[in-house]
Coordinates of C-alpha atoms (C1' of nucleotides) and ligand atoms in Angstrom, one line a residue:
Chain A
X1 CA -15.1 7.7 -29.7
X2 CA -14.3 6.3 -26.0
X3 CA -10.9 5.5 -24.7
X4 CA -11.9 1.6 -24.7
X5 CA -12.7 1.2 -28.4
X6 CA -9.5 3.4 -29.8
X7 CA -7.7 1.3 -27.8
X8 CA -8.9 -1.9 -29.1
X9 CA -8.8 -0.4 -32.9
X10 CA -5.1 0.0 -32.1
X11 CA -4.7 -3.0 -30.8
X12 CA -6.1 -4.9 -34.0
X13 CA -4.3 -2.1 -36.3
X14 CA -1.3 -3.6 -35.0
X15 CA -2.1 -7.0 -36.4
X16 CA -2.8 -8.8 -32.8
X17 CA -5.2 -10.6 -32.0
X18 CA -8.2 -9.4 -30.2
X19 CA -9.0 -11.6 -27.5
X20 CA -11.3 -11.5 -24.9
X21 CA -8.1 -11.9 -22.2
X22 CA -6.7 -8.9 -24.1
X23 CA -10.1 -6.8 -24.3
X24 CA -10.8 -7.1 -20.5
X25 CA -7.0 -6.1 -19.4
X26 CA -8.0 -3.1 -21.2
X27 CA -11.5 -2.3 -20.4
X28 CA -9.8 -2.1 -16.9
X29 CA -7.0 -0.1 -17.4
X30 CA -9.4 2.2 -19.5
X31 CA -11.8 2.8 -16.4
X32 CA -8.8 3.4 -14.1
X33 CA -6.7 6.7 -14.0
X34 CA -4.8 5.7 -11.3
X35 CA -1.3 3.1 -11.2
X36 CA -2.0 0.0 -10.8
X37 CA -0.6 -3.3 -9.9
X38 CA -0.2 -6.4 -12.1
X39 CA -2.6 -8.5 -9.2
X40 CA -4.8 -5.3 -9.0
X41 CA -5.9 -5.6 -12.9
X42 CA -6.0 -8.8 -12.5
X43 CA -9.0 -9.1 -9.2
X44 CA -10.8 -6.1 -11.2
X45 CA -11.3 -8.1 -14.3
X46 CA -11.9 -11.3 -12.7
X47 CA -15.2 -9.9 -11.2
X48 CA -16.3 -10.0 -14.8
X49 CA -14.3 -12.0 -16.9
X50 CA -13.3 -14.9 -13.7
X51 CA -11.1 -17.0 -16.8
X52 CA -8.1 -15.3 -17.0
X53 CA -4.7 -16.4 -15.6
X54 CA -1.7 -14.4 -14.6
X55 CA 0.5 -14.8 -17.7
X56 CA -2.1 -13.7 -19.9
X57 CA -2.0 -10.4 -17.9
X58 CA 1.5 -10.4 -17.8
X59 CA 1.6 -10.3 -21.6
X60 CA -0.9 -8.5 -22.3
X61 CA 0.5 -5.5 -20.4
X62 CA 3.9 -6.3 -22.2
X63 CA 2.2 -6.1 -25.6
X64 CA -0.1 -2.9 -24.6
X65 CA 3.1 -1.3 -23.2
X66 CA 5.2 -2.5 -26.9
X67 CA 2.5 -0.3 -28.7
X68 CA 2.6 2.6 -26.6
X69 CA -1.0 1.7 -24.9
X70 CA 0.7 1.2 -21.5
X71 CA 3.1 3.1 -19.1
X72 CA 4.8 0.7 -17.0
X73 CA 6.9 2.1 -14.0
X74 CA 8.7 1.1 -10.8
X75 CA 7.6 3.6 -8.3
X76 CA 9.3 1.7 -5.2
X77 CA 6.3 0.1 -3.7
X78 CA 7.6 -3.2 -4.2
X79 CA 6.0 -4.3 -7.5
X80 CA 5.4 -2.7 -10.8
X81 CA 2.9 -0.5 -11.6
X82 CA 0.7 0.2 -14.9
X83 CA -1.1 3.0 -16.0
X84 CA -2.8 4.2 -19.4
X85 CA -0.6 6.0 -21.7
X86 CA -1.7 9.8 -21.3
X87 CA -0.8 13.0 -23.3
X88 CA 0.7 14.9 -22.5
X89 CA 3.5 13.0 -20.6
X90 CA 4.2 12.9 -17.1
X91 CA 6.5 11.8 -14.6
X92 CA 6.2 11.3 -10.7
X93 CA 9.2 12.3 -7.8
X94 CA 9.2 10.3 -5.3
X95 CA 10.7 11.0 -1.7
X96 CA 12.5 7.9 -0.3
X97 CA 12.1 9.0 2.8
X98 CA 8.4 9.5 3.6
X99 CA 7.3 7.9 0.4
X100 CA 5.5 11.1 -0.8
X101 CA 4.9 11.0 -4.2
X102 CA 4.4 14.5 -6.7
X103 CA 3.4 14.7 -10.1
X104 CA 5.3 16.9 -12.5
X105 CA 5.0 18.1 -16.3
X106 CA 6.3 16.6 -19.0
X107 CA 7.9 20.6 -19.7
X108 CA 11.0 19.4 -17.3
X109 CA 12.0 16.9 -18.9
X110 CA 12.0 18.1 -22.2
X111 CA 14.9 19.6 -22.7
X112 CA 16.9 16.6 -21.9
X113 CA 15.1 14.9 -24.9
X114 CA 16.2 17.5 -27.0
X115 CA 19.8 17.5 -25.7
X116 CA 20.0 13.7 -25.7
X117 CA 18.9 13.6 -29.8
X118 CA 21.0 16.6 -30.9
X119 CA 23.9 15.2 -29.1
X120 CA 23.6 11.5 -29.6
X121 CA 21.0 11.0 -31.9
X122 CA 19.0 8.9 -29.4
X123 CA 15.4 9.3 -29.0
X124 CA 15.1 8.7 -25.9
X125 CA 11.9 7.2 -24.3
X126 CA 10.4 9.6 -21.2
X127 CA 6.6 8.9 -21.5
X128 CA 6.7 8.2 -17.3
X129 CA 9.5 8.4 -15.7
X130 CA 9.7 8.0 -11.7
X131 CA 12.6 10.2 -10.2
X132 CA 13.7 9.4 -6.5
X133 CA 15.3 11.2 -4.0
X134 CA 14.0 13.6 -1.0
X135 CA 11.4 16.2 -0.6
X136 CA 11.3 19.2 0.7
X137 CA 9.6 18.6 4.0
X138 CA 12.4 15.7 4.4
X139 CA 15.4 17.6 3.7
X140 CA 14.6 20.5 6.6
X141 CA 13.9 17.5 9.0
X142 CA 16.9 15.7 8.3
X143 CA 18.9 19.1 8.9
X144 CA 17.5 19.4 12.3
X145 CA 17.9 15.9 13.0
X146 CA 21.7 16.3 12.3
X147 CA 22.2 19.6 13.9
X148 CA 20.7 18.0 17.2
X149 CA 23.5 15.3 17.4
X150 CA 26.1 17.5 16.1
X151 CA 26.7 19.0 19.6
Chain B
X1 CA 44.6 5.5 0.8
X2 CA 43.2 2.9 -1.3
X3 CA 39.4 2.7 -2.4
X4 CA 39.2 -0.4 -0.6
X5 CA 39.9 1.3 2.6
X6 CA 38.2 4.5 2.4
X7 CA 35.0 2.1 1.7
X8 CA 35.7 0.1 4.5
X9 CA 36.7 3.3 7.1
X10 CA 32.8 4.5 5.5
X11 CA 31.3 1.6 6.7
X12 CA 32.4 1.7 10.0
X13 CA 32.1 5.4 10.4
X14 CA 28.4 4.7 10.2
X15 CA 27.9 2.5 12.7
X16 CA 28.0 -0.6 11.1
X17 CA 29.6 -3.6 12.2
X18 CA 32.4 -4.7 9.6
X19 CA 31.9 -8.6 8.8
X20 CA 34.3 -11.1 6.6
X21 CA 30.9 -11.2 4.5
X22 CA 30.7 -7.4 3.7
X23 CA 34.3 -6.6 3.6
X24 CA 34.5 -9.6 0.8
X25 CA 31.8 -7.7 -1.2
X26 CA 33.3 -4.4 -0.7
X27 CA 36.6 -5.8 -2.3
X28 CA 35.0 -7.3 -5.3
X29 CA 33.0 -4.2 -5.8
X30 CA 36.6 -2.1 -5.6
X31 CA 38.3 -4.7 -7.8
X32 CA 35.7 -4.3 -10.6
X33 CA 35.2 -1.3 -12.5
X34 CA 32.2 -2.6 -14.4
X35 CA 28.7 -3.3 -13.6
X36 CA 28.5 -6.6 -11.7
X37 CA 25.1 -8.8 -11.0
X38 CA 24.6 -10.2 -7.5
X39 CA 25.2 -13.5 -9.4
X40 CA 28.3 -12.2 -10.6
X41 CA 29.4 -10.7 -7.0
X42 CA 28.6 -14.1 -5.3
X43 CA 30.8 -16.4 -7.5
X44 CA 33.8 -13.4 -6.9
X45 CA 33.1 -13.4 -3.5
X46 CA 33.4 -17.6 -3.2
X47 CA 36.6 -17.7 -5.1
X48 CA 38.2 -16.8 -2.2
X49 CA 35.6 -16.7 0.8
X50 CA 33.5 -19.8 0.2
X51 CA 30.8 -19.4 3.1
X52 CA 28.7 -16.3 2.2
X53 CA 25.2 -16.6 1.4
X54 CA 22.8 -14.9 -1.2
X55 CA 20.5 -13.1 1.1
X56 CA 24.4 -11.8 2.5
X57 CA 25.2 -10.4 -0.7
X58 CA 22.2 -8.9 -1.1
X59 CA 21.9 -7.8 2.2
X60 CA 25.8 -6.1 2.4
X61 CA 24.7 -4.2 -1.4
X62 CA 21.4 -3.0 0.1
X63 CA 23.6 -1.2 3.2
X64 CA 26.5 -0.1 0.6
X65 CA 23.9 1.5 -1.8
X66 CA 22.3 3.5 1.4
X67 CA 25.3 4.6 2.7
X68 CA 25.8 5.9 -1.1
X69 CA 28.9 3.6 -1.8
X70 CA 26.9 1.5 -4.5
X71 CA 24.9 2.4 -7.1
X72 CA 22.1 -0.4 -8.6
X73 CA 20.4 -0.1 -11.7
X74 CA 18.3 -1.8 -14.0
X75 CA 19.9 -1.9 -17.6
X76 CA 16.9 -3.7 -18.8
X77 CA 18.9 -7.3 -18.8
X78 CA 16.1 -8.7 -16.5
X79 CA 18.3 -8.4 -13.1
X80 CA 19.9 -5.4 -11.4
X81 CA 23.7 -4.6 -11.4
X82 CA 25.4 -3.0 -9.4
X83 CA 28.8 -0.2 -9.7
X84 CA 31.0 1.0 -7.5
X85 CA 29.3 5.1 -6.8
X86 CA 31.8 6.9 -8.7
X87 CA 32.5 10.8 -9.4
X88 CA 31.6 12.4 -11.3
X89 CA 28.1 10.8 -11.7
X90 CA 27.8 9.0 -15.6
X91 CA 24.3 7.6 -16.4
X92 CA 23.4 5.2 -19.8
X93 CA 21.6 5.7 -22.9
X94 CA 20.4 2.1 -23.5
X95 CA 18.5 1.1 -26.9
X96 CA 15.8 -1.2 -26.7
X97 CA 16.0 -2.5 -30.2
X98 CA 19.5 -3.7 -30.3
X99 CA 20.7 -3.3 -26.6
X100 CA 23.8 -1.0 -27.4
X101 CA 24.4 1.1 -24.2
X102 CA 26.4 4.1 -24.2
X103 CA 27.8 6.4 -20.8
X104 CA 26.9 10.0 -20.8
X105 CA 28.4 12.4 -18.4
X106 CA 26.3 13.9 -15.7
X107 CA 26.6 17.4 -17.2
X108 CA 23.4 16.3 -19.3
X109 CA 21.3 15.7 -16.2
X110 CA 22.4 18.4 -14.3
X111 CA 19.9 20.9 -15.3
X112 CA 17.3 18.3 -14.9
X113 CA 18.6 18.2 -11.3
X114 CA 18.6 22.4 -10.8
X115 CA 15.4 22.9 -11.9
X116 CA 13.4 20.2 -9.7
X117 CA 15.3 21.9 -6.2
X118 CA 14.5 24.9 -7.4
X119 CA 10.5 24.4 -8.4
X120 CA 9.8 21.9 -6.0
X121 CA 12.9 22.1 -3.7
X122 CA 13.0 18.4 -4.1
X123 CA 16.8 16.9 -3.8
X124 CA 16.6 14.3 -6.4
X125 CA 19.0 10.9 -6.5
X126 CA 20.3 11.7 -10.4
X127 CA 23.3 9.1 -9.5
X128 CA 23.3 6.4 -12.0
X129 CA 20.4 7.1 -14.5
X130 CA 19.4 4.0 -17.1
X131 CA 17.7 6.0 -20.3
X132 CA 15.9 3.8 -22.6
X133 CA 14.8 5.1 -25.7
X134 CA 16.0 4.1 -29.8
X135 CA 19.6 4.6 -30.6
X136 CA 20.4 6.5 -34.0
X137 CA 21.3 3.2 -36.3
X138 CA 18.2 1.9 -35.2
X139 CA 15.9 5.0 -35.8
X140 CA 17.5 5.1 -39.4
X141 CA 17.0 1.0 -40.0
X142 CA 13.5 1.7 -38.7
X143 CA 12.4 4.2 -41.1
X144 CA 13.9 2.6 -43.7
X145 CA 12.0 -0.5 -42.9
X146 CA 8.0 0.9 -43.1
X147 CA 8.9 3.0 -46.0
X148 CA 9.6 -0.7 -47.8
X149 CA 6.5 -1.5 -46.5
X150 CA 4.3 1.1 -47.0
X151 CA 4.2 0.7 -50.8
Chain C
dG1 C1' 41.0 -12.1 27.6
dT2 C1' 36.0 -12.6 28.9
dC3 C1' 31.2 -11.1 29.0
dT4 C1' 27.3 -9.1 27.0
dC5 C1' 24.2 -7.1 23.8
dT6 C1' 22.2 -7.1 19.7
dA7 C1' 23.4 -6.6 14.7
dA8 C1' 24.1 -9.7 11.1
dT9 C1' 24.0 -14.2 9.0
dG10 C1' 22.1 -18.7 7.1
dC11 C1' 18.4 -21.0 5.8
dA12 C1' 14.1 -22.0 3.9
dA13 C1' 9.8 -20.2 2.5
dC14 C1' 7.9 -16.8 0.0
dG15 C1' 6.3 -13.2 -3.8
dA16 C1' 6.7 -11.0 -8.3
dG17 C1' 7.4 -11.9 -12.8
dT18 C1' 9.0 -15.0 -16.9
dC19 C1' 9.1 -19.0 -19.9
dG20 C1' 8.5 -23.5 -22.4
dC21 C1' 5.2 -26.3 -24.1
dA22 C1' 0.9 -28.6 -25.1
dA23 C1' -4.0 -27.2 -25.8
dT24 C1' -7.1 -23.7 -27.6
dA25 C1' -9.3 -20.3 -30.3
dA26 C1' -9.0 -15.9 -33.4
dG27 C1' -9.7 -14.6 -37.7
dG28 C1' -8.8 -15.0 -42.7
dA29 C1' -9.9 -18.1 -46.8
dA30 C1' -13.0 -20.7 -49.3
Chain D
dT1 C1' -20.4 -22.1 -42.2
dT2 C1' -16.5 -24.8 -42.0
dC3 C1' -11.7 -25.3 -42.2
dC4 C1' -6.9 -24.0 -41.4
dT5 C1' -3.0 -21.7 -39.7
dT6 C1' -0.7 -20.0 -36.1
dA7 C1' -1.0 -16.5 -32.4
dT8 C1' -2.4 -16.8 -27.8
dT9 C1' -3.6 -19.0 -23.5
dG10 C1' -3.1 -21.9 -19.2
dC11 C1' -0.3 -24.2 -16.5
dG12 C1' 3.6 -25.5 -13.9
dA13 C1' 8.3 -24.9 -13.3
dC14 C1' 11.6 -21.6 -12.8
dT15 C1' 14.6 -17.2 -11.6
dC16 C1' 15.6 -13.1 -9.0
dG17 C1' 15.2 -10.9 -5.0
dT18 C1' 13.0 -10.5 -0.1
dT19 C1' 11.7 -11.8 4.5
dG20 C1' 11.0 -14.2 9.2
dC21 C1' 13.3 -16.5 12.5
dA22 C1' 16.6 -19.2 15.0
dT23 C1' 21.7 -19.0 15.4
dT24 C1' 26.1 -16.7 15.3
dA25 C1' 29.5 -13.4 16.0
dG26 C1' 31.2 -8.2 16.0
dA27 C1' 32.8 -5.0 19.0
dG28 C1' 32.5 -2.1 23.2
dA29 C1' 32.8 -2.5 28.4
dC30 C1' 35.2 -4.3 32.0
Ligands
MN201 MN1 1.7 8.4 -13.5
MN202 MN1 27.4 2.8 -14.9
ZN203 ZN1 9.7 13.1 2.2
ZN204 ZN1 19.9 0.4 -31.4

DNA sequence: GTCTCTAATGCAACGAGTCGCAATAAGGAA
DNA sequence: TTCCTTATTGCGACTCGTTGCATTAGAGAC
């Protein structure tokens, strides 16, 4: 069974509607691994499906992303981006200086979940998480650039 | 030395030029333990320094969270707020069934924070943290709920 | 104190995303 | 197939936050 019709079995197992709005958001997000953007999903399924408006995107991604469907993540580029809910998780660090973006294994985060529900009892959401900060490269740059105006 | 001028002696120090506008939204940040929106800030602000403007505020918080004086965060009540950086670091377990947010000491996210220097020797930003996930009264209310309905 | 340079502000226009409401259409019932 | 209920859409107005550009004002030099 494809991607694209367990994802619309979901989606109807749920109790929404299947519309054709709905179907094409996913047909796209279903073809694309990458993230993508909200206007991105929507120019890729207006080259088949050209009657769709904004807000039904908008809400469809909200409803994929309620059942699970859907990773939605600010990644600092600006605007949000979407990508298809994959197993297993993971997550994304992201240098705020050169923009660089690596992915990482679900495997690091995983113990925080585990602390967070034995200590608290929250379960704590971290499908996709997008951690900031500075890489590698960055950090021995900066160093230099600091030791040059230090004297 | 108060926290008002240590903030200001920081903005100086890098270079900055120390306006009535900034200063203003430095003090309201100091006087405020909480997390304020930019909303919030500017309606402080005018109370007693009528002629600042919203790209100002925004503007003076975007310097103040570079310079690592201000922390922003999305608590998932559809704008950012903004803290005062404090030490240590605390972070937020926020449920997205009923809202209830609770503050978590850094100590949990420490680890977290080890691990990705040492595998990737990437410095990440684990400042101010907003975890979303289901809080324990709602995890019990859920499963309580689809065992009424699964018979 | 005055001059000068340019960083910072105010303003208005913009972009991403949300929302209320009237019109439409999915899907179950008959 | 037709009908009915109501979930979903399209649309326009709106909010939060950002940006470009002309104007203002900080602060160092003299
Ligand atoms: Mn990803
Ligand atoms: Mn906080
Ligand atoms: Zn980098
Ligand atoms: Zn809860």
């Amino acid at each position: 069974m494809t991607r694209h019709v367990e994802l619309v079995q979901a989606l109807r197992r749920s109790g929404h509607r299947l519309t054709p709005q709905r179907e094409s958001v996913l047909t796209v997000m279903a073809e694309n691994a990458q993230h993508l953007t909200a206007e991105e999903i929507l120019a890729r399924v207006r080259a088949r499906y050209p009657y769709l408006n904004k807000s039904a995107v908008y809400r469809a991604l909200a409803l994929l992303t309620e059942l699970g469907l859907v990773n939605q993540t600010d990644l600092g580029r600006g605007r949000v981006e979407y990508e298809l809910h994959r197993h297993p998780h993971h997550h994304h660090l992201i240098c705020r200086r050169c923009q660089q973006m690596t992915q990482i294994d679900h495997a690091l985060l995983a113990t925080l979940g585990e602390k967070l529900a034995r200590d608290f009892g929250f379960q704590a959401d971290l499908d996709h998480f997008a951690i900031f900060g500075t890489c590698k490269k960055c950090q021995t740059r900066a160093s230099k650039h600091s030791k040059r105006h230090s004297h």
